[in-house]
Short mmCIF file of C-alpha atoms in Angstrom, two decimals:
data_model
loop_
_atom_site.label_atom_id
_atom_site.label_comp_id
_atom_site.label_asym_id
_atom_site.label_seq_id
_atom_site.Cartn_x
_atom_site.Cartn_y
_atom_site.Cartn_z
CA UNK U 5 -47.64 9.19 0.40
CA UNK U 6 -50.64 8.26 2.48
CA UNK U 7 -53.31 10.95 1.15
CA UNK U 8 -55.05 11.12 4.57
CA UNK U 9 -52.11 12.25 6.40
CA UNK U 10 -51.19 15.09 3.45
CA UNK U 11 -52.45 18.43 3.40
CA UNK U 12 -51.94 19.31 0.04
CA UNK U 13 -51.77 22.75 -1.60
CA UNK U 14 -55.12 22.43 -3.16
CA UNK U 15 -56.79 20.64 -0.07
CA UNK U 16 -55.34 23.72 2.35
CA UNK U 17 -57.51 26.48 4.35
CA UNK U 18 -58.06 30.11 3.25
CA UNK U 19 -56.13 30.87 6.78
CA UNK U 20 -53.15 28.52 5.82
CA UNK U 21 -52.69 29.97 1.97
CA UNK U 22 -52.01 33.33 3.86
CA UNK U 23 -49.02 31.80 5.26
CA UNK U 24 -46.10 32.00 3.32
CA UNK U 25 -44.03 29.04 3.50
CA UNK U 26 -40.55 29.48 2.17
CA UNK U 27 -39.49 25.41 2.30
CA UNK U 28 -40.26 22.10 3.59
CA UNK U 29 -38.34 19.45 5.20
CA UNK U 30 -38.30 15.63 4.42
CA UNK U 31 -36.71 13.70 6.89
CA UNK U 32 -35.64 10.17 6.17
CA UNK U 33 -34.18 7.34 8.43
CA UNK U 34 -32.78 4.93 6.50
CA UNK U 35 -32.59 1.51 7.09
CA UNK U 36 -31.92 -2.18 4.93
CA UNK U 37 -34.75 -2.15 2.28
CA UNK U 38 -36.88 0.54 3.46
CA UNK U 39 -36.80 3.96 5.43
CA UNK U 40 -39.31 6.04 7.36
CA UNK U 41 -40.20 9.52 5.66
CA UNK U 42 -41.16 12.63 7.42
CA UNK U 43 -42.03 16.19 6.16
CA UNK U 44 -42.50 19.31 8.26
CA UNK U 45 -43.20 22.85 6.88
CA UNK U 46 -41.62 25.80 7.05
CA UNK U 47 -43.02 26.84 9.89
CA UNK U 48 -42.33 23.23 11.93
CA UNK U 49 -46.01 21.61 11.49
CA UNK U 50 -46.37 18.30 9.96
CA UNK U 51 -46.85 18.19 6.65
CA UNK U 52 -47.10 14.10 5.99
CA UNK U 53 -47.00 12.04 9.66
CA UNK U 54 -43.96 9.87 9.16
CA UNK U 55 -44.53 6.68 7.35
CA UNK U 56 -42.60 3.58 5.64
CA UNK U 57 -41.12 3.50 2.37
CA UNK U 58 -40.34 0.67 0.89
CA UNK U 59 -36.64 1.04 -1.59
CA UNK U 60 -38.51 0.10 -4.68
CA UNK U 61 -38.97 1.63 -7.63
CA UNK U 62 -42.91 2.63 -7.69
CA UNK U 63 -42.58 3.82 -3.93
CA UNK U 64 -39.46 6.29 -4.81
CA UNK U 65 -41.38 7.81 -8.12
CA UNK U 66 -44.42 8.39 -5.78
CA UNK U 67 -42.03 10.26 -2.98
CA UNK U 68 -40.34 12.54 -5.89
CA UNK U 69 -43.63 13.01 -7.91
CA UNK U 70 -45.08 14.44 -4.58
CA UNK U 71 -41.77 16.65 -3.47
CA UNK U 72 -42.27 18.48 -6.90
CA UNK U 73 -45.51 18.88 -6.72
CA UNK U 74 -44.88 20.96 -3.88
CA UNK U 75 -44.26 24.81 -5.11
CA UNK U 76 -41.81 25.28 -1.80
CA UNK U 77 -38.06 24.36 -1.54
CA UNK U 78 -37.28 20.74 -0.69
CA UNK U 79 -35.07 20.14 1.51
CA UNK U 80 -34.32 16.11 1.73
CA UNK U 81 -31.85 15.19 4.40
CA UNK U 82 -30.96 11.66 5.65
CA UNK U 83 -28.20 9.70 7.44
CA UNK U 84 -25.68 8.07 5.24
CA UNK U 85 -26.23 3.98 6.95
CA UNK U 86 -23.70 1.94 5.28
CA UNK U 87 -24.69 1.29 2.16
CA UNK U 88 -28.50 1.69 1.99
CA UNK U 89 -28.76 5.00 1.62
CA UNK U 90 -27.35 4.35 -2.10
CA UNK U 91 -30.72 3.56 -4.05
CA UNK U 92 -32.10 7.01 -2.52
CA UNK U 93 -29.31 9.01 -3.47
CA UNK U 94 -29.47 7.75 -6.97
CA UNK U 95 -33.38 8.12 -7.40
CA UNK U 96 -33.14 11.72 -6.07
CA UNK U 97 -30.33 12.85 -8.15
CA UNK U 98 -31.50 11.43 -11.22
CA UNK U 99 -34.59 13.79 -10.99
CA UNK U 100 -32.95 16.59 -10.46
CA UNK U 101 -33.03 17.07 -7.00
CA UNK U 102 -30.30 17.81 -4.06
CA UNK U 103 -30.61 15.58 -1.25
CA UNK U 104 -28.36 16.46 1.40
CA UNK U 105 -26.30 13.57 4.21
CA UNK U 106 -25.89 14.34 7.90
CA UNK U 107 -23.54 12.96 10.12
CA UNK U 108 -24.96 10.16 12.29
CA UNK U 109 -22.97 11.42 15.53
CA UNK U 110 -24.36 15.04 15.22
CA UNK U 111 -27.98 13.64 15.15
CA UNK U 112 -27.10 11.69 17.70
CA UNK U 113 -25.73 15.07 19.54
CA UNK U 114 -28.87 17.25 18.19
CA UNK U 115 -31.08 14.13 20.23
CA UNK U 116 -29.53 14.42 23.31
CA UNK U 117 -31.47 17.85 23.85
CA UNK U 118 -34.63 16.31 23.88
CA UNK U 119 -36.06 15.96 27.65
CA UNK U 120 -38.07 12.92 27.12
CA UNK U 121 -35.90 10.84 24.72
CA UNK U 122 -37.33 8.07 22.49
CA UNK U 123 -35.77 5.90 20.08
CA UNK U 124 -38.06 4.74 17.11
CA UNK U 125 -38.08 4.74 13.33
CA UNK U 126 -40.43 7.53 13.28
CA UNK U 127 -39.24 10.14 15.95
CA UNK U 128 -35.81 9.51 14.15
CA UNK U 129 -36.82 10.33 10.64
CA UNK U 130 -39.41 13.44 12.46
CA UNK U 131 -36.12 14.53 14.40
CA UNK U 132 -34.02 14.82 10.86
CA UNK U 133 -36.53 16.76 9.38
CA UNK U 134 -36.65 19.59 12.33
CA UNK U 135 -32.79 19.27 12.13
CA UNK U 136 -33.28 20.33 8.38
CA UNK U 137 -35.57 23.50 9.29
CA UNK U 138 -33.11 24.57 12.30
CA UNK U 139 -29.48 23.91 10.28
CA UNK U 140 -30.27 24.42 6.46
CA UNK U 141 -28.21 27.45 5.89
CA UNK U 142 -25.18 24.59 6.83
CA UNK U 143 -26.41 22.03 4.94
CA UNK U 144 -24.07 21.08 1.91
CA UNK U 145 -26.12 19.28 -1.36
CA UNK U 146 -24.46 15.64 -1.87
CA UNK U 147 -22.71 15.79 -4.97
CA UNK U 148 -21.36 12.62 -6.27
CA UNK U 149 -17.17 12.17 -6.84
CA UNK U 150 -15.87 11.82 -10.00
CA UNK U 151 -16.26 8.27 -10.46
CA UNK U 152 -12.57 7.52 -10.46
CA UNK U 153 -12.71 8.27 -6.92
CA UNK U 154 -15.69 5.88 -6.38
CA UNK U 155 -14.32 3.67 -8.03
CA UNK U 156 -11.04 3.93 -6.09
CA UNK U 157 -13.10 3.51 -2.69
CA UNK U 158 -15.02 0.84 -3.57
CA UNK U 159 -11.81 -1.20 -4.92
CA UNK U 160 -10.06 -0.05 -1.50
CA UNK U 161 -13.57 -1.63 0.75
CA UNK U 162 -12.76 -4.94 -1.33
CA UNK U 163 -9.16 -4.76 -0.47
CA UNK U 164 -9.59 -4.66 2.93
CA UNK U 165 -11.98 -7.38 3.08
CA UNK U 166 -9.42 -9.70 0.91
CA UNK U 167 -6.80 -8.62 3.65
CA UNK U 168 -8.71 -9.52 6.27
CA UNK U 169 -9.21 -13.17 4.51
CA UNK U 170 -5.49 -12.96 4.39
CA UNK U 171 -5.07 -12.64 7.97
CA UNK U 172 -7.13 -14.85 8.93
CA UNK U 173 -6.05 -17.24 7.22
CA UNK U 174 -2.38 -16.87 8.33
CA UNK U 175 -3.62 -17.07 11.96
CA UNK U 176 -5.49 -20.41 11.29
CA UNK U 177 -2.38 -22.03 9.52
CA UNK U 178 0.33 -21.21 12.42
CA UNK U 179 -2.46 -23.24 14.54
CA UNK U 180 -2.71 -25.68 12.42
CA UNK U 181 0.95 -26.03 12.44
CA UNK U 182 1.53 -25.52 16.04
CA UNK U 183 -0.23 -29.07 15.98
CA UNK U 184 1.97 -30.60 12.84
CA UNK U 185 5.23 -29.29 12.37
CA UNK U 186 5.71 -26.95 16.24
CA UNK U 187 8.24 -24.48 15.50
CA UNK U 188 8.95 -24.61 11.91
CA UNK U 189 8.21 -21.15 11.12
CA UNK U 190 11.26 -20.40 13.23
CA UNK U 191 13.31 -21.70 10.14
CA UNK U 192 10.81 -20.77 7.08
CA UNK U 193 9.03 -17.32 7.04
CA UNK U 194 5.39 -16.70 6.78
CA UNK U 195 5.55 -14.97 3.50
CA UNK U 196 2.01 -14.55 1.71
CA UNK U 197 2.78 -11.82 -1.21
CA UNK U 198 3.55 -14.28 -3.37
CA UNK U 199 2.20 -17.88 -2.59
CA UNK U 200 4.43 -19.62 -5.29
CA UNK U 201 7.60 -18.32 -3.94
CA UNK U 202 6.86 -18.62 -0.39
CA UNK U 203 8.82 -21.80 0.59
CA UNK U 204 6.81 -21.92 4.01
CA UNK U 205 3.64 -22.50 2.14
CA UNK U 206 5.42 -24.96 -0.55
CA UNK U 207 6.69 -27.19 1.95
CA UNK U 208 3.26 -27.37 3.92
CA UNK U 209 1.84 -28.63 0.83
CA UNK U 210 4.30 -30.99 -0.23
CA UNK U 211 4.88 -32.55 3.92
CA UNK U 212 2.39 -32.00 5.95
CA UNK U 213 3.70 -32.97 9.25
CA UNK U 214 7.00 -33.68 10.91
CA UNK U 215 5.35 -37.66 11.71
CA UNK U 216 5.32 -37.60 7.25
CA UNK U 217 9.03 -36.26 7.32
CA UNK U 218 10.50 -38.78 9.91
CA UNK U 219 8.66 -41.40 8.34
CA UNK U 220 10.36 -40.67 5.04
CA UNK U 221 14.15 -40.97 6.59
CA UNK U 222 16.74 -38.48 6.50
CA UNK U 223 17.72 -39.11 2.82
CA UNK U 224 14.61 -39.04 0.76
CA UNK U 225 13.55 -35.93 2.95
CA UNK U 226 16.89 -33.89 1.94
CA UNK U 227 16.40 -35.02 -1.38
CA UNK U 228 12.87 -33.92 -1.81
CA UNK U 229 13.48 -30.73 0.12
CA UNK U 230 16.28 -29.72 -2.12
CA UNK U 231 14.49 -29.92 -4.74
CA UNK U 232 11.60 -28.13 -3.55
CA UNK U 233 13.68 -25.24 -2.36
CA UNK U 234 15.56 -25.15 -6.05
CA UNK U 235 11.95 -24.84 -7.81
CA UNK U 236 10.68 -21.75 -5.42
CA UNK U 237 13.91 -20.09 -5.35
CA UNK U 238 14.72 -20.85 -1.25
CA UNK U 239 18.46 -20.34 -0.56
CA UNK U 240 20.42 -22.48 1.60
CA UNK U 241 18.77 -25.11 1.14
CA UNK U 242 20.81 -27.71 2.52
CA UNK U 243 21.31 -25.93 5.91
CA UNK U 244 17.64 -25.28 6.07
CA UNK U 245 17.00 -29.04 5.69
CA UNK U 246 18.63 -30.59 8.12
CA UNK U 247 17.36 -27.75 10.38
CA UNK U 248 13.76 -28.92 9.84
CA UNK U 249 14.85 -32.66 9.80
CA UNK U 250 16.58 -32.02 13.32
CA UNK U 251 13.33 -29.94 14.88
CA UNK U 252 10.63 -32.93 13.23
CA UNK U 253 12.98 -35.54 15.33
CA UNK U 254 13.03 -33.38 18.57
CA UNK U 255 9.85 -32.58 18.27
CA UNK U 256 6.01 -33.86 19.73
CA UNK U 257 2.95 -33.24 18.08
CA UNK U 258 -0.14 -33.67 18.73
CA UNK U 259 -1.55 -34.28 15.62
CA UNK U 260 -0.41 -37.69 14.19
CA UNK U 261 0.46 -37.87 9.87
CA UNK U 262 -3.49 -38.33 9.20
CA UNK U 263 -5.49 -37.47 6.16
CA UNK U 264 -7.82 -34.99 8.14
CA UNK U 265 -5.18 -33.00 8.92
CA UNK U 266 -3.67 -32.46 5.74
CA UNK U 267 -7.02 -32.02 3.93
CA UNK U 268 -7.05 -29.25 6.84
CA UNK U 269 -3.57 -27.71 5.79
CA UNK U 270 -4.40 -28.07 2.17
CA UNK U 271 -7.17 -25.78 2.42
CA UNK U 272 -5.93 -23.16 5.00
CA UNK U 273 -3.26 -22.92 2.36
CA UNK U 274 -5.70 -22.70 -0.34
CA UNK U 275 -7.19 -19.68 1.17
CA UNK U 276 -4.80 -17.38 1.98
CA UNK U 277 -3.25 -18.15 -1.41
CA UNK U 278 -6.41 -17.37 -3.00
CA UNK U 279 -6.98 -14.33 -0.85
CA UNK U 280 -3.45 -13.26 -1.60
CA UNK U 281 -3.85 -13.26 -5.54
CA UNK U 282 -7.30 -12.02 -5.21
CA UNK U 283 -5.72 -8.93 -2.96
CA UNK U 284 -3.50 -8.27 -5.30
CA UNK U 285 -5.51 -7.89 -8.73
CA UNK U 286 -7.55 -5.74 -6.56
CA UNK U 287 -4.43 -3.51 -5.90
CA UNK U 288 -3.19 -3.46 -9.59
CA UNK U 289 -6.82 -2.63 -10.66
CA UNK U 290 -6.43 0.77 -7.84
CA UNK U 291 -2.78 1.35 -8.99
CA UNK U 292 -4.09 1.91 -12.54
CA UNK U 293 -6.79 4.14 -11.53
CA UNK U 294 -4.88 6.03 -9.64
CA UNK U 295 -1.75 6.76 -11.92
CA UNK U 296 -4.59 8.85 -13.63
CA UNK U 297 -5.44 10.95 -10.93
CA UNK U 298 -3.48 14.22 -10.89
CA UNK U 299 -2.74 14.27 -7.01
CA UNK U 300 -1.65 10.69 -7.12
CA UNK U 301 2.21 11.71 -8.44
CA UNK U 302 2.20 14.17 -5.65
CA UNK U 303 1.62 11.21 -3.12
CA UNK U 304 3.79 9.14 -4.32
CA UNK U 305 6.38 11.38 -3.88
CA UNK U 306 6.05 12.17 -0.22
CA UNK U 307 8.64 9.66 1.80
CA UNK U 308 7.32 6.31 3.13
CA UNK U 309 4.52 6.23 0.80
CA UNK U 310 4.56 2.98 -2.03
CA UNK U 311 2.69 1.44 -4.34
CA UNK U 312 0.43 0.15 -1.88
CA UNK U 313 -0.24 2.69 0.64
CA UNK U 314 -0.48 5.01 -2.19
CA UNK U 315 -3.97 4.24 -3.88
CA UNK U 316 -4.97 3.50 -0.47
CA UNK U 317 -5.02 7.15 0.95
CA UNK U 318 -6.15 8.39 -2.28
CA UNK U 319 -8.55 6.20 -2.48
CA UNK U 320 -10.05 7.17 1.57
CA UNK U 321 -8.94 10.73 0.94
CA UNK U 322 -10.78 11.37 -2.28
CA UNK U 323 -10.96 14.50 -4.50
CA UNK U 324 -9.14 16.72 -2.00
CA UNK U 325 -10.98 19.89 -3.21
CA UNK U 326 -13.68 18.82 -0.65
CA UNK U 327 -11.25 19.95 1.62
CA UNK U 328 -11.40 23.65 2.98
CA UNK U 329 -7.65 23.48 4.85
CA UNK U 330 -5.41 20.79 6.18
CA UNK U 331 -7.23 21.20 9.69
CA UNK U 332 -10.49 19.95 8.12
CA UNK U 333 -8.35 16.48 6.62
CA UNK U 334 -6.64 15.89 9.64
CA UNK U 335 -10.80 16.30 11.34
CA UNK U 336 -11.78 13.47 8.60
CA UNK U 337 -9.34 11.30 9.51
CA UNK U 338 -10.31 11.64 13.21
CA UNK U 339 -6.72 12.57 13.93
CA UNK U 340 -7.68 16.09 15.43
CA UNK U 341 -7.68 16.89 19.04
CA UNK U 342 -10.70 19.60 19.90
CA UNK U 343 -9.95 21.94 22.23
CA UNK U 344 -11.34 21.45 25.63
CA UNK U 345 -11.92 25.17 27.82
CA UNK U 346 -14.39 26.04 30.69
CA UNK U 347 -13.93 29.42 33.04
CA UNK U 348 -10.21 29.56 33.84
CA UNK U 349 -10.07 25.50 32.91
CA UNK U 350 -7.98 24.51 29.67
CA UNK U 351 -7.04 21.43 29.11
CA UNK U 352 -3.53 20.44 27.99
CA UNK U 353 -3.49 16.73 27.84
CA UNK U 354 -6.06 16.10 25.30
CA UNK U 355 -6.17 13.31 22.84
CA UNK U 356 -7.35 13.16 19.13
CA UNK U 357 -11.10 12.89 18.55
CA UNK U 358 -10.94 9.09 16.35
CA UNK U 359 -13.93 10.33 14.84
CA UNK U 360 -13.59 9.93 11.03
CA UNK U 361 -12.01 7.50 8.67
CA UNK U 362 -10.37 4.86 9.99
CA UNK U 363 -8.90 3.24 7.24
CA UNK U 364 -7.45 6.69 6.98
CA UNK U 365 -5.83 6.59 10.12
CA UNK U 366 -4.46 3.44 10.17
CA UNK U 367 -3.49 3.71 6.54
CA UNK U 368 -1.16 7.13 7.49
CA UNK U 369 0.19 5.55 10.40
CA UNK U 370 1.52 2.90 8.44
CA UNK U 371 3.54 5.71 6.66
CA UNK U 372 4.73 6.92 9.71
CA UNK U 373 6.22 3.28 10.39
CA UNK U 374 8.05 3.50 7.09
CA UNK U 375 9.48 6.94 7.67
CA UNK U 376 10.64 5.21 11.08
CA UNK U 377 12.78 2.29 9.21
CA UNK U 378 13.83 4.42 6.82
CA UNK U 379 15.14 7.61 8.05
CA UNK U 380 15.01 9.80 5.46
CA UNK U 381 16.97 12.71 7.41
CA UNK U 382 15.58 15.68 4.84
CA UNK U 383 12.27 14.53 4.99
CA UNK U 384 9.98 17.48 6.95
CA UNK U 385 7.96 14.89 8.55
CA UNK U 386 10.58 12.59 9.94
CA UNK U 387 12.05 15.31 11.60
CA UNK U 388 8.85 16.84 12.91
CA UNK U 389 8.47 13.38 14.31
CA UNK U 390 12.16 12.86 15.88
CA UNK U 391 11.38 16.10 17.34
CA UNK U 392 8.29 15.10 19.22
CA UNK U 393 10.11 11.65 20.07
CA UNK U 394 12.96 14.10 21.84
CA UNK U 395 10.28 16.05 23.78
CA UNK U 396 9.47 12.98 25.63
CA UNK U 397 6.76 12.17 23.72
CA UNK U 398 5.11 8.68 23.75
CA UNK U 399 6.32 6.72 20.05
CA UNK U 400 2.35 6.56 19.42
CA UNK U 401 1.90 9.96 19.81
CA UNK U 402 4.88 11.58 18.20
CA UNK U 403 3.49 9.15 15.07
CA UNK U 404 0.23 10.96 15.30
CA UNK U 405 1.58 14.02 15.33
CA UNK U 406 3.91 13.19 12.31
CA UNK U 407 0.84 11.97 10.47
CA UNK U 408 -1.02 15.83 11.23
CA UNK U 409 2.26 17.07 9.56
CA UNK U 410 2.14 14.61 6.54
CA UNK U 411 -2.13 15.38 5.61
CA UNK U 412 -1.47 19.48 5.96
CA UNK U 413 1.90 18.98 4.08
CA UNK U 414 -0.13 16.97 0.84
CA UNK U 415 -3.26 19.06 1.08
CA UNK U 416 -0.85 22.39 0.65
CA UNK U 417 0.86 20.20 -2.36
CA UNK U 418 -2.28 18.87 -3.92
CA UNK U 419 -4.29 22.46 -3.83
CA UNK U 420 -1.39 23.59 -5.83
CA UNK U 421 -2.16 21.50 -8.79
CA UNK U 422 -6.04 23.44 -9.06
CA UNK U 423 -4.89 26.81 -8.06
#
């Protein structure tokens, strides 16, 4: 802490130690590396003028040896920004204090009331600190999960990353192949859950390009193919064969049987098998942790949910006693719609707020789909959701709905279990 911008307790005025400060406020914006500190009073003056802070070790000891020096409350607040908050959270709850996160959107919010608005590093971390003083009867202390539910996030970020690899991938092979072999996933599926048993991915390896396949003849090719097919488990083999041998002689591509573009395919399949096996340790690894968690059995046995989508929305739900109802889970995953009323105005057509977890969303919506193809016709949900459907609701929005139904119906389930 810069001494010349600190009035310490011992340094302060006769008039000033008559004041009775209950508190004081350190704001911090956080950023990659470093953050800008801020501390205000009780009474809104500025204790230290806001200043840089690097994440090290020495820098961190100096912040908390100063905070408890101070004989007032602390109050530490700071946006959660991605992961660099991390280091803080760690320093400050290892010495025993309660730092507290805010939500970027309502600092954003608290902001806009400024007249004159400015947008730097220090105003930012001065503007959390007032936001402390004026909302610290609401402010909740940042306790850390159980780390089974870390864990679980953290194993469902790297999931979603290897999925993404996955996709990718997929979309740069059916390019590659609109080039080599046009049309040929008409005949073999995509199929990327298990790269040794996909026949698609086999057979890319093993020809290449329709140029390699008519080059070959007719006979070797149906030999080879059969074969193939027998060793990954591909029925009708046969039929299939001289269904690709018929499409690489009616076809034209425009990349000729060269070594560039099979070093190409080669690798694109490389990838997305890697990603795939990758994707799926990660999933066995969540499946485990989750089978241990007490509100996991009660997931699983909610219709359209698997052994996928399971650890999944346990994983972005967490410990559901954060929860106080099923209104505030359906809030987190942005899937509420906020009433909208002015004077003798109401609004009836509004739409949910998409403010909150994402993966969330998209992971319940997924369940929806499921309930869709399967039609469980005693399932609450389902029928909440053919119910919407018959109201003229849009498919999107009945899904939505049915996915408000499904997080009150597990919250009600899962409270059960610590009641």
């Amino acid at each position: 802490i810069p001494t010349d911008e600190v009035n310490g307790a011992s340094s302060r005025s006769t008039t000033n130690s008559l004041k009775e400060v209950e508190m004081i406020a350190v704001g911090i914006d956080v950023s990659k590396g470093k953050s800008t500190v801020a501390i205000l009073d009780g009474d809104g003056s500025i204790r230290a003028h806001p200043y840089e802070m690097n994440h090290s070790r020495a820098e961190l000891d100096a912040l908390i040896k100063y905070i408890k020096a101070v004989d007032d409350q602390p109050i530490i607040l700071m946006e959660p920004t991605s992961h660099y908050h991390y280091p803080l959270l760690k320093a400050f709850i290892d010495a025993g204090l309660s730092p507290s996160l805010v939500n970027p959107y309502l600092m954003k919010k608290y902001g806009d009331a400024e007249l004159r608005k400015t947008k730097t590093d220090k105003k930012d971390a001065l503007r959390i600190a007032r936001y402390a003083l004026e909302k610290w009867y609401s402010l909740v202390p940042y306790s850390p999960l159980d780390q089974k539910y870390e864990d679980l996030h953290f194993l469902s970020s790297q999931y979603s990353q290897r999925i993404s690899l996955v996709t990718k991938s997929k979309v740069q092979l059916i390019n590659l192949l609109d080039e080599s072999m046009p049309g040929i996933t008409r005949i073999l599926a995509l199929k990327s859950r298990n790269p040794e048993k996909c026949m698609l991915l086999q057979f890319v390896k093993r020809f290449h390009s329709f140029d390699y396949i008519n080059s070959i003849g007719k006979t070797r090719f149906m030999n080879r193919y059969i074969a193939l097919a027998h060793k990954v488990g591909e029925r009708n083999a046969e039929t299939k064969g001289l269904a690709i041998y018929e499409l690489s002689k009616a076809s034209i591509t425009t990349r000729s049987n060269s070594e560039y573009m099979a070093v190409a395919l080669d690798q694109c399949v490389d990838i997305l098998s890697e990603s795939q096996r990758a994707a799926d340790e990660i999933m066995l690894q969540m499946q485990n942790i989750a089978e241990t968690i007490p509100e996991y059995r009660i997931l699983r046995s909610m219709n359209g949910v698997g052994e996928r989508l399971g650890p999944i929305i346990l994983a972005e739900i967490g410990d559901i006693r954060r929860f106080h109802s099923g209104k505030a889970l359906n809030a987190y995953a942005g899937n509420d719609a906020p009433p909208y009323q002015s004077g003798q105005f109401e609004s009836r057509n509004r739409h949910i707020s998409k403010r909150g977890n994402p993966a969330l969303r998209k992971a319940c919506f997924e369940v929806m789909q499921a309930l869709k193809l399967n039609k469980p016709q005693d399932d609450p949900v389902y029928l909440f959701m053919m119910k919407k459907e018959q109201e003229g609701k849009p498919y999107n929005v009945a899904k939505m709905a049915g996915v408000n139904k499904f997080l009150r119906i597990y919250y009600a389930r899962a409270m059960e279990l610590y009641r």
